Amino acid sequence: DTAVSQTPKYLVTQMGNDKSIKCEQNLGHDTMYWYKQDSKKFLKIMFSYNNKELIINETVPNRFSPKSPDKAHLNLHINSLELGDSAVYFCASSQDRQGAWETQYFGPGTRLLVL
Amino acid sequence: DQQVKQNSPSLSVQEGRISILNCDYTNSMFDYFLWYKKYPAEGPTFLISISSIKDKNEDGRFTVFLNKSAKHLSLHIVPSQPGDSAVYFCAARAMNRDDKIIFGKGTRLHILP
């Protein structure tokens, strides 16, 4: 029974395209995150939503737009994809935004390759 | 600017021996530290954590040591088992409570038979 799921697992696309990555958690958590792991292997937070409200928005190009239709879903839409967007994108969730960092549950990742 | 540094990209340890993974940090505002373990094609999973008010936390085969004056922490795994082969990420959170966790680049641990 998957706790945090992401679709698709792999995404290969051309530069300039628009694509979305979906994330769903069935843990009843209030907070969801998007992380990017780039070619240098750094895992960096991009966004965080708590009960559908944006609470963390790192210095990410505005081509990236998260959307949270409900607290179980946090989708990531990327416009005008660039080569540098190639990375692994991880979705995560936690019970709340205060103190429960150790219980961030991560999805399996979406491997995005922009050609 | 790497606030959390894992200077060893990989480490090989004989099965049954102790594995020691190191992590250094630069931000003195960090008050909570975590280790995550990651298998290929999976997301990171939480392993163990330590608050800055402690210098040691133990959970079964896993012990994390914190040396605040040196801004250094380490994860000890003893005895090492084949299933411990994975990438280990050190992570930290700052006192300003902006809910962000800063991750290191990870160290790939190979347990040799």
XYZ file of C-alpha atoms in Angstrom:
228
model
C 0.000 0.000 0.000
C 1.884 3.028 -1.292
C 2.117 5.933 1.137
C 3.415 8.632 -1.223
C 3.076 7.983 -4.923
C 4.271 9.969 -7.902
C 3.423 9.742 -11.568
C 5.086 9.356 -13.900
C 8.226 7.614 -12.668
C 10.108 8.570 -15.809
C 9.536 11.527 -18.085
C 11.514 12.264 -21.227
C 10.516 15.369 -23.120
C 11.744 18.059 -25.468
C 12.935 21.480 -24.453
C 10.152 24.048 -24.464
C 7.383 21.598 -23.604
C 5.048 21.900 -20.616
C 4.733 18.904 -18.305
C 3.149 17.955 -15.000
C 4.183 15.570 -12.262
C 1.518 14.323 -9.891
C 1.867 13.390 -6.249
C -0.609 11.786 -3.913
C -0.307 10.719 -0.290
C -2.714 8.446 1.547
C -1.279 9.066 5.012
C -3.670 11.804 5.998
C -0.770 14.247 6.314
C -1.288 17.984 6.297
C 1.982 19.034 4.677
C 3.449 18.111 1.317
C 6.747 19.022 -0.321
C 8.550 18.994 -3.628
C 12.299 18.412 -3.685
C 14.717 18.462 -6.611
C 17.810 16.280 -6.737
C 20.072 17.664 -9.416
C 23.028 16.144 -11.247
C 25.314 17.061 -8.350
C 23.072 14.929 -6.114
C 21.962 17.795 -3.899
C 18.446 17.266 -2.600
C 16.874 20.710 -2.283
C 13.420 21.742 -1.242
C 11.397 23.645 -3.815
C 7.929 24.073 -2.309
C 5.913 23.124 0.716
C 2.144 23.214 1.156
C 0.252 22.902 4.412
C -3.470 22.233 4.061
C -3.384 23.503 0.482
C -1.601 26.693 1.525
C 1.850 27.504 0.182
C 4.299 27.844 3.094
C 7.719 27.411 1.500
C 8.630 28.754 -1.886
C 12.332 28.599 -2.547
C 14.093 30.531 -5.265
C 12.595 28.512 -8.059
C 11.885 29.885 -11.555
C 8.258 30.846 -11.961
C 8.040 28.293 -14.753
C 7.472 25.880 -11.862
C 3.979 26.095 -10.429
C 2.759 23.765 -7.691
C -0.931 23.100 -7.376
C -2.662 21.515 -4.431
C -6.293 20.645 -5.229
C -6.650 19.067 -1.794
C -4.318 18.205 1.043
C -3.695 14.699 -0.312
C -2.376 15.962 -3.637
C 0.431 18.270 -4.658
C 1.127 18.469 -8.364
C 4.043 20.195 -10.027
C 3.578 21.856 -13.377
C 6.602 22.986 -15.333
C 6.304 25.349 -18.282
C 8.819 25.827 -21.090
C 11.115 23.059 -19.925
C 14.849 23.732 -20.099
C 17.816 21.371 -20.181
C 18.721 22.349 -16.627
C 15.392 21.075 -15.380
C 16.626 17.519 -15.889
C 16.717 16.019 -12.412
C 14.929 13.665 -10.081
C 11.926 15.283 -8.413
C 10.784 13.871 -5.087
C 7.464 14.501 -3.460
C 7.205 14.113 0.318
C 4.654 14.556 3.068
C 4.667 14.957 6.825
C 2.043 14.994 9.548
C 2.437 18.685 10.235
C 4.874 21.496 9.682
C 6.119 21.694 13.239
C 8.572 19.207 14.614
C 7.851 16.136 12.575
C 10.760 16.399 10.196
C 11.826 12.864 10.815
C 8.522 11.612 9.575
C 8.770 13.105 6.149
C 7.765 10.285 3.840
C 9.187 10.482 0.366
C 7.777 9.250 -2.894
C 9.897 7.134 -5.270
C 10.898 10.092 -7.402
C 10.207 11.184 -10.967
C 13.200 11.125 -13.281
C 12.840 13.996 -15.713
C 15.093 14.199 -18.752
C 14.825 17.225 -20.997
C 16.334 16.792 -24.459
C 26.877 27.349 -0.599
C 26.939 23.890 0.958
C 25.663 24.210 4.480
C 25.690 20.447 4.962
C 28.720 18.607 3.627
C 29.314 14.927 3.161
C 32.820 14.854 1.811
C 33.002 11.120 1.114
C 30.932 10.243 -1.937
C 31.330 6.539 -1.214
C 32.485 4.128 1.458
C 33.094 0.365 1.406
C 32.931 -1.668 4.594
C 33.221 -5.362 5.281
C 30.061 -7.064 6.501
C 30.072 -7.296 10.291
C 32.394 -4.334 10.735
C 31.489 -0.798 11.782
C 30.433 1.734 9.147
C 31.090 5.375 9.989
C 29.532 8.055 7.831
C 30.586 11.624 8.420
C 28.852 14.936 7.971
C 29.992 18.520 8.561
C 27.877 21.630 8.683
C 28.567 25.328 8.576
C 25.398 26.930 9.943
C 25.573 27.341 13.717
C 21.808 27.929 13.729
C 21.107 24.273 12.948
C 19.364 22.691 15.915
C 18.195 19.353 14.599
C 19.984 16.781 12.497
C 18.704 13.783 10.597
C 20.009 10.861 8.614
C 18.047 9.461 5.705
C 18.721 6.259 3.832
C 17.979 5.848 0.153
C 17.850 2.741 -2.001
C 18.023 2.999 -5.812
C 14.754 4.031 -7.458
C 13.187 4.821 -4.081
C 12.748 7.990 -2.098
C 14.801 8.688 1.039
C 13.520 7.165 4.267
C 14.147 8.541 7.720
C 16.723 6.628 9.747
C 17.687 8.474 12.912
C 17.867 12.003 14.258
C 19.492 14.035 17.005
C 18.688 17.315 18.649
C 21.448 19.838 19.253
C 20.948 19.497 23.019
C 22.284 15.946 22.839
C 25.584 14.504 21.729
C 24.485 10.953 21.075
C 21.365 9.099 20.014
C 21.181 5.355 19.599
C 18.610 3.181 17.862
C 19.517 -0.465 17.521
C 22.531 -0.819 15.264
C 22.503 2.902 14.439
C 24.105 5.609 16.565
C 24.459 9.257 15.678
C 27.097 11.383 17.402
C 27.043 15.158 17.398
C 30.068 17.367 18.093
C 28.717 20.909 18.090
C 32.039 22.617 18.656
C 33.427 20.922 15.554
C 30.123 21.244 13.678
C 30.401 17.575 12.897
C 28.137 14.582 13.151
C 28.609 10.965 12.332
C 26.462 7.923 11.838
C 27.772 4.614 13.130
C 26.308 1.339 11.954
C 27.439 -1.736 13.811
C 27.494 -4.471 12.793
C 27.125 -3.582 9.126
C 24.789 -5.790 7.134
C 24.313 -6.267 3.365
C 20.960 -4.485 3.511
C 22.740 -1.381 4.748
C 24.154 -0.809 1.258
C 22.462 2.426 0.226
C 23.015 6.164 -0.057
C 22.933 7.972 3.270
C 21.933 11.623 3.409
C 22.798 13.860 6.305
C 20.289 16.678 6.823
C 19.821 19.602 9.176
C 17.220 22.144 10.205
C 17.793 25.689 11.384
C 16.484 27.353 14.504
C 14.497 29.943 12.578
C 11.922 27.176 12.161
C 11.171 27.858 8.558
C 10.482 24.150 8.206
C 13.241 23.601 5.691
C 15.548 20.663 5.861
C 18.941 21.127 4.223
C 20.405 17.943 2.790
C 23.985 16.928 2.084
C 24.966 15.254 -1.187
C 24.899 11.791 0.294
C 27.443 9.025 0.826
C 27.050 5.703 -0.952
C 27.776 2.851 1.442
C 28.797 -0.535 0.027
C 28.768 -3.468 2.412
C 31.186 -6.094 1.161
C 30.554 -9.817 1.788
